[in-house]
Short mmCIF file of C-alpha atoms and ligand atoms in Angstrom, two decimals:
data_model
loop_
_atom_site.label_atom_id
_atom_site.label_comp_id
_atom_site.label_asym_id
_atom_site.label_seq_id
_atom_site.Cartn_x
_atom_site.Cartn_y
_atom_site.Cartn_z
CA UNK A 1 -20.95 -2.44 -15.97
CA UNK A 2 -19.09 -4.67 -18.27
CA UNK A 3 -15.69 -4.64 -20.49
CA UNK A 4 -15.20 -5.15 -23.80
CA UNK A 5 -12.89 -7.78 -25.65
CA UNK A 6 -12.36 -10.10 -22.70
CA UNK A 7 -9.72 -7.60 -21.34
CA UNK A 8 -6.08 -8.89 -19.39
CA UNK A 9 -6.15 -7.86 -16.04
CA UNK A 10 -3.32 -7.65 -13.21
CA UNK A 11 -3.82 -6.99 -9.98
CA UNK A 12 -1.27 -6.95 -7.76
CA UNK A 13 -1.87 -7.92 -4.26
CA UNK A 14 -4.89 -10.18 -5.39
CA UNK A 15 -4.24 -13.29 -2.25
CA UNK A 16 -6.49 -10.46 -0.25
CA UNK A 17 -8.36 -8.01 0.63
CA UNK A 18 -8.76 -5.24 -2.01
CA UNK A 19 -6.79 -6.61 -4.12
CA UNK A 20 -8.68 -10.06 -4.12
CA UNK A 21 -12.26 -8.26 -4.39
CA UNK A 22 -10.99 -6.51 -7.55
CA UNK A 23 -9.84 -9.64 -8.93
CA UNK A 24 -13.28 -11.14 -8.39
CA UNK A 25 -15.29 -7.67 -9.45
CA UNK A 26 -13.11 -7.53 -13.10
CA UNK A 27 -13.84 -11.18 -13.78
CA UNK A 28 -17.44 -10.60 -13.03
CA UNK A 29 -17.09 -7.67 -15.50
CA UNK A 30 -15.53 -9.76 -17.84
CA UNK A 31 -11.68 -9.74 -17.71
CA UNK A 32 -9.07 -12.21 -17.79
CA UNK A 33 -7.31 -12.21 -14.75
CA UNK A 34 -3.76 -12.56 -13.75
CA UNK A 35 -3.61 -12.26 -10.38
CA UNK A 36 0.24 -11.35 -8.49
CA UNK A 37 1.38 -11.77 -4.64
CA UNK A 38 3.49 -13.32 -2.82
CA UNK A 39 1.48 -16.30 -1.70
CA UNK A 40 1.10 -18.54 -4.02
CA UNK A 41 -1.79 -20.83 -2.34
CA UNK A 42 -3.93 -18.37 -1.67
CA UNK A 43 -3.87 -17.27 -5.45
CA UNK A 44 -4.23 -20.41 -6.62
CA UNK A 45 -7.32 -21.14 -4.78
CA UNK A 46 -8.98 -17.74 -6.24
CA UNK A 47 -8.00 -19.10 -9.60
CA UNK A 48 -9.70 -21.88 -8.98
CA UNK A 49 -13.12 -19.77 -8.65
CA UNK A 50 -12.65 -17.42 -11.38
CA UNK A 51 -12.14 -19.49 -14.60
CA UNK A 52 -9.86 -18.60 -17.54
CA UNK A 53 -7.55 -16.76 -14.84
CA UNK A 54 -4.08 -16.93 -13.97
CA UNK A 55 -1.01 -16.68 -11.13
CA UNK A 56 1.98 -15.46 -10.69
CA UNK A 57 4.27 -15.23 -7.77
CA UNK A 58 5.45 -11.98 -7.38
CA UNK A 59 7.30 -9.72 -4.78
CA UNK A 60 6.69 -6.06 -6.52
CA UNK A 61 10.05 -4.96 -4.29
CA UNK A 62 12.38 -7.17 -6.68
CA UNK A 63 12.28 -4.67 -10.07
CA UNK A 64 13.99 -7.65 -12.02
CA UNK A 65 11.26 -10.15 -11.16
CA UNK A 66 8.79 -8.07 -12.11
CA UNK A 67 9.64 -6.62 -14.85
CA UNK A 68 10.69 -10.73 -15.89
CA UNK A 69 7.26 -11.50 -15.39
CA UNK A 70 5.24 -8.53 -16.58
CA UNK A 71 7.07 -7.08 -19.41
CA UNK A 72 5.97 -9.68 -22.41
CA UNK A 73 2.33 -9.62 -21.35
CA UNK A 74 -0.21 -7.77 -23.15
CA UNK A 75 -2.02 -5.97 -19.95
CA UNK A 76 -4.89 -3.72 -20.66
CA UNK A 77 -5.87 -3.15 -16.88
CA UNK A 78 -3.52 -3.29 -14.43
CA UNK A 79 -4.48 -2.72 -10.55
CA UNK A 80 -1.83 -1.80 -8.62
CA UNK A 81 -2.37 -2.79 -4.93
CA UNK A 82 -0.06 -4.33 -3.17
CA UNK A 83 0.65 -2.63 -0.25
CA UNK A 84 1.23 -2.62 3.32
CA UNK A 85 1.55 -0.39 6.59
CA UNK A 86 3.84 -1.65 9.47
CA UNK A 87 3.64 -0.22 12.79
CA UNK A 88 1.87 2.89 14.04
CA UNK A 89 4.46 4.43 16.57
CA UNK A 90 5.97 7.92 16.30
CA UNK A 91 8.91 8.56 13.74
CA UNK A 92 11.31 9.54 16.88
CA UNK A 93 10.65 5.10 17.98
CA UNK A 94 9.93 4.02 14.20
CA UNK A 95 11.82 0.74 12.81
CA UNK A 96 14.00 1.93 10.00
CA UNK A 97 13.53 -1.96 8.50
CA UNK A 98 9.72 -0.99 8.60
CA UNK A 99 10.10 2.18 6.56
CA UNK A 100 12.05 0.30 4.11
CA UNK A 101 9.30 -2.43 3.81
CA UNK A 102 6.62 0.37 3.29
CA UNK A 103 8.56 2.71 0.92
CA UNK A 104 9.94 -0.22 -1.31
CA UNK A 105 6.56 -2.01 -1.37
CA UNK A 106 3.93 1.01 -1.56
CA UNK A 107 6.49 3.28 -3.22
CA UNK A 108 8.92 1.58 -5.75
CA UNK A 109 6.78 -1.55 -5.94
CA UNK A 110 4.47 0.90 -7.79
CA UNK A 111 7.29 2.15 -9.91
CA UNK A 112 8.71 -1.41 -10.95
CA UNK A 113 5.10 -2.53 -12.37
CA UNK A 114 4.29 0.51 -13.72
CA UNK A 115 8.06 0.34 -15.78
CA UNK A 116 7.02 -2.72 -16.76
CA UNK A 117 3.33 -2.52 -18.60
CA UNK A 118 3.49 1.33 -19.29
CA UNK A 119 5.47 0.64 -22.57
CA UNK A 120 3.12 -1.98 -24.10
CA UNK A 121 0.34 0.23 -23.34
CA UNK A 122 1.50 3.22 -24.87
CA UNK A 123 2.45 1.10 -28.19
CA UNK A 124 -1.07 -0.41 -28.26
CA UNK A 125 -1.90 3.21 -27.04
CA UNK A 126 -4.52 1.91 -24.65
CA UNK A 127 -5.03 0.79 -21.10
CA UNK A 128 -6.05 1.67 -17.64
CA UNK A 129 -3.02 1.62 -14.80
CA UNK A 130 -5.33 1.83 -11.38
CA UNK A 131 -3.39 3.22 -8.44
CA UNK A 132 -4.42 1.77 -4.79
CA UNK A 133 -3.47 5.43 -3.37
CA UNK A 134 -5.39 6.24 0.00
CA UNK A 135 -6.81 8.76 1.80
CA UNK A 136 -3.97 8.93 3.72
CA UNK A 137 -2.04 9.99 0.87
CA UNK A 138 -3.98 14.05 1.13
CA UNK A 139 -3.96 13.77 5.37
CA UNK A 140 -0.96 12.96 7.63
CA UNK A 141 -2.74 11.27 10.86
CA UNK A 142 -0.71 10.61 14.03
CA UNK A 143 1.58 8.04 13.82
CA UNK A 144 0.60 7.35 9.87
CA UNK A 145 4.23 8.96 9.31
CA UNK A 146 6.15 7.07 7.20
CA UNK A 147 2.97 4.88 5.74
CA UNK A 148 1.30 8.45 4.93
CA UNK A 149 4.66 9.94 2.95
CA UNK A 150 4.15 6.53 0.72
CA UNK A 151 0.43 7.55 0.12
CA UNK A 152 1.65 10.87 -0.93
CA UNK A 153 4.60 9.50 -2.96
CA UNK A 154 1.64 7.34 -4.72
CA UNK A 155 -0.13 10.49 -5.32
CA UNK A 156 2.35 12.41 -7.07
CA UNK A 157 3.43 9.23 -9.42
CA UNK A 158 -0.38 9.43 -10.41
CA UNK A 159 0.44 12.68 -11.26
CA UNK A 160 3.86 11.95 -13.01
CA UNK A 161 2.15 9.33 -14.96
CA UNK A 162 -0.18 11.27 -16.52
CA UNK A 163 2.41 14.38 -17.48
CA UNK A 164 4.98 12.12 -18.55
CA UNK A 165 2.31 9.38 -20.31
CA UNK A 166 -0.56 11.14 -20.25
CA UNK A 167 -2.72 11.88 -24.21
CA UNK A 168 -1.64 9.16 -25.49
CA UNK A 169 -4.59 6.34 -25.22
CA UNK A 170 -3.74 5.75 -21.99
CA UNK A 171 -6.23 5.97 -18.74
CA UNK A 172 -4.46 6.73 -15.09
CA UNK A 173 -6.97 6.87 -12.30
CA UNK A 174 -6.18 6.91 -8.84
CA UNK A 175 -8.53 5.17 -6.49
CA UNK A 176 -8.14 6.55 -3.16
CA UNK A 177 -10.12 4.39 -0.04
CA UNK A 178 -10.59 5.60 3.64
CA UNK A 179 -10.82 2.82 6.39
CA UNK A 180 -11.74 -0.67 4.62
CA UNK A 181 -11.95 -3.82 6.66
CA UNK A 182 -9.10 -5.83 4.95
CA UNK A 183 -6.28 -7.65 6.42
CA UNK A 184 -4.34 -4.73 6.50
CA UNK A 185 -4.70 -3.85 10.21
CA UNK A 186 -3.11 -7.24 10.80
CA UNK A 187 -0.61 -6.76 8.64
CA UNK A 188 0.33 -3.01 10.23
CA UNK A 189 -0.03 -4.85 13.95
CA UNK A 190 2.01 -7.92 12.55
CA UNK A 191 -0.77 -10.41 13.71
CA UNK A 192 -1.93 -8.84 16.94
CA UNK A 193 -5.54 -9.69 16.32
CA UNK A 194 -6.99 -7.57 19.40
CA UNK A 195 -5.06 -4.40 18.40
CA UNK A 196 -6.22 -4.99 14.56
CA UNK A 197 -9.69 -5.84 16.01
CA UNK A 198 -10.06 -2.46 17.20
CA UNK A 199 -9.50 -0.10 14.66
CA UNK A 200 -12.88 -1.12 13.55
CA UNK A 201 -14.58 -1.15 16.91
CA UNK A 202 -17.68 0.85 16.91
CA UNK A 203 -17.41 1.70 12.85
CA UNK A 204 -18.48 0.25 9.55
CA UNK A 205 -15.88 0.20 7.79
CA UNK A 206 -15.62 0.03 3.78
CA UNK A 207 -16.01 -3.10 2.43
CA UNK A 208 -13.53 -4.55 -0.07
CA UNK A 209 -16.23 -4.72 -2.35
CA UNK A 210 -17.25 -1.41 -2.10
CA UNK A 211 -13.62 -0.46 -3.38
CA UNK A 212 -13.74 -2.97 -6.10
CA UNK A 213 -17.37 -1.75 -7.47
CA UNK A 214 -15.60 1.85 -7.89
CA UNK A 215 -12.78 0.52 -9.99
CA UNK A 216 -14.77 -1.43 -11.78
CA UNK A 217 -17.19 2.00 -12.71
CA UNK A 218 -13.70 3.64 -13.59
CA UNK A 219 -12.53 0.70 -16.00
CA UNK A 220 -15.86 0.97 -17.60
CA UNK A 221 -16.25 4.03 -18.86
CA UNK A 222 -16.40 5.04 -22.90
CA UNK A 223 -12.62 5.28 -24.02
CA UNK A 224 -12.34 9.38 -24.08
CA UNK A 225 -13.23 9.45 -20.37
CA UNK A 226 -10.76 8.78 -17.46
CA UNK A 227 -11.94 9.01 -14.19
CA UNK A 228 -9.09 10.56 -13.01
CA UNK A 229 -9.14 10.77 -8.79
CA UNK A 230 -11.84 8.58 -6.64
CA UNK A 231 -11.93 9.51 -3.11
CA UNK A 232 -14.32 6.50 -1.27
CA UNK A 233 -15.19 7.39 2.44
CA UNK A 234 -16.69 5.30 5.28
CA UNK A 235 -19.84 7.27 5.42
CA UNK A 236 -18.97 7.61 9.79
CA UNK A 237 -15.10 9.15 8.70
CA UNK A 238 -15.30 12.79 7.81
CA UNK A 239 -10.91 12.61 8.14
CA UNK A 240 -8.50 10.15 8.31
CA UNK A 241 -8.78 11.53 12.02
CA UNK A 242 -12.02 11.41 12.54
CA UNK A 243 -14.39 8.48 12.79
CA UNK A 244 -17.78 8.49 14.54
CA UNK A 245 -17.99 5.21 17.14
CA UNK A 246 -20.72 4.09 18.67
N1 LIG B 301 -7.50 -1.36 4.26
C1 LIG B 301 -7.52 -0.04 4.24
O1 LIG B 301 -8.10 0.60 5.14
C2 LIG B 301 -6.90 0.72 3.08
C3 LIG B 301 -7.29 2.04 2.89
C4 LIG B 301 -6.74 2.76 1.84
C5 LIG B 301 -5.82 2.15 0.99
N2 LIG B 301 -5.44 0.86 1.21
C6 LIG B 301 -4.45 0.29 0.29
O2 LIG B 301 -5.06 -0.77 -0.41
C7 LIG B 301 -4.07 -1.70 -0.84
C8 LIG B 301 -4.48 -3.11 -0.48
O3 LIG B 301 -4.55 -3.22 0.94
P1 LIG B 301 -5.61 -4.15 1.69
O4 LIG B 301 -6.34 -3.28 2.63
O5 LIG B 301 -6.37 -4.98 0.74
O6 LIG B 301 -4.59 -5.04 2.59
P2 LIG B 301 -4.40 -6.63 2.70
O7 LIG B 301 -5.69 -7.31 2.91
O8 LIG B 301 -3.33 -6.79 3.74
O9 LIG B 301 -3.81 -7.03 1.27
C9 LIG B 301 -2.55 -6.57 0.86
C10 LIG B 301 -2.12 -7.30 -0.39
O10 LIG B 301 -0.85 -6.78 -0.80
C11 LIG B 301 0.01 -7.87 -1.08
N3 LIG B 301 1.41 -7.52 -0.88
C12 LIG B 301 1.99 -6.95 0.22
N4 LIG B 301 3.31 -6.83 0.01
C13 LIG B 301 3.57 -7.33 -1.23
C14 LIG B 301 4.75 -7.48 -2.02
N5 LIG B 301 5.95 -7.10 -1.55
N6 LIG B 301 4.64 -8.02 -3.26
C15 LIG B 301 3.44 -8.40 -3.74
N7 LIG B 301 2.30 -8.29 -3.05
C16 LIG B 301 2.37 -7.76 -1.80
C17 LIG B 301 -0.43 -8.99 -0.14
O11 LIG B 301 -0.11 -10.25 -0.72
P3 LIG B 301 1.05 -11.24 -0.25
O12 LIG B 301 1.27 -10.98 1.22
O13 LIG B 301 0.48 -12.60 -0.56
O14 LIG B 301 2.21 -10.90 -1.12
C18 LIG B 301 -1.94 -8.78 -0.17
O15 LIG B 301 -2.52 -9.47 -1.26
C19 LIG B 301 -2.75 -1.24 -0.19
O16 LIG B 301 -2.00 -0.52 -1.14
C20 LIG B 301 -3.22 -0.33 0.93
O17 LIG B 301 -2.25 0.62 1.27
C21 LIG B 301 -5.97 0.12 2.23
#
């Protein structure tokens, strides 16, 4: 599967996980990269490995920074990733500082990138704009709360994008994982390795990869087709409730 005319890429949220796999997978498939996060060394050693890309240090919550950094660049692809989940409690003992972080990073951070390449697409009327939606953006779960309304917020910008953007050249496609072994369980259990450890106990998760190789399939299709909706399940998780252990 490979792209035509040396395509520019952005992913945000490429220092990991998903993000950092699709990064990789692109290049292979022959973008340019220009990979956005907030941690600048971790970027910059990925750079290092996938020649002719770039970096840029990004926070996708600050709309001015973004669209400072994204709105003169000619993007053809753009992943949008970053994303986060913090906490896993009930909404009755949730952290309203949490809901913030997950709402203005899953939620708006989509809105301020999208403001910011949408435009230059539609002039060059083409482009793909990848959303990192989830399966837990079509099925609450207990104590997914506040992280599933983002999901579902990401889900109906998908389909906002395409009625308010949509027939004009450009592709929307969102790409919507079950459980993938990223850092993310870390990031949800702020560090708490043993806690993170265990949501994967007993299950094989997704792979990164696995996640990348499907946006990469999406990217690459003929121009008239847009692979609208991917739903990728662990093969052991018939819900977001349901996961066979061993
Ligand atoms: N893992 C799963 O099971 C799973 C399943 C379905 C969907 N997803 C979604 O997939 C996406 C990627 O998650 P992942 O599993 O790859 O998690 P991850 O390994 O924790 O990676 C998250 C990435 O998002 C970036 N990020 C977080 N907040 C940011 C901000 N404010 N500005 C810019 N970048 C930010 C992080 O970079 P910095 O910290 O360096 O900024 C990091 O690169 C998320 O949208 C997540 O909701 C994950």
């Amino acid at each position: 599967m490979k792209l035509k005319n040396n395509p520019l890429a952005l992913v945000t949220g490429a220092s990991a996980g998903i993000g950092e796999a699709s990064a990789r997978a692109l290049h292979a498939a022959g973008a340019q990269v220009l990979l956005a996060a907030r941690r600048t060394d971790r970027l910059q050693a990925l750079a290092e490995e996938l020649p002719g890309s770039e970096t840029v240090q990004l926070d996708v919550r600050d709309a001015s920074a973004v669209q400072k950094a994204l709105q003169d660049r000619a993007i053809d692809i753009a992943v949008l990733n970053a994303g986060l989940a913090r906490g896993a409690g009930p909404i009755q003992e949730g952290d309203p500082a949490d809901w913030d972080e997950m709402l203005d990073t899953n939620v708006k951070g989509v809105l301020h990138c999208a403001r910011a390449v949408l435009p230059g697409m539609l002039d060059r009327k083409r482009g793909d704009m990848v959303l990192l939606g989830s399966v837990a953006g079509r099925q609450v779960y207990p104590g997914g709360n506040v992280y599933n309304a983002s999901k579902f917020a990401v889900h109906a910008l998908y389909q906002a994008l395409r009625l308010d953007a949509g027939g004009r050249g450009v592709r929307f496609t969102t790409l919507d994982p079950g459980m993938v072994q990223t850092e993310f369980a870390e990031v949800r259990y702020r560090g708490d390795k043993d806690q993170a450890k265990a949501v994967y106990d007993g299950m094989q998760p997704l792979a990164p990869e696995d996640v990348a190789d499907a946006l990469v399939y999406a990217v690459t299709r003929p121009a008239h087709v847009n692979v609208g909706e991917i739903v990728l399940w662990p093969t052991c998780q018939s819900s977001t409730r349901d996961v066979a252990r061993t």
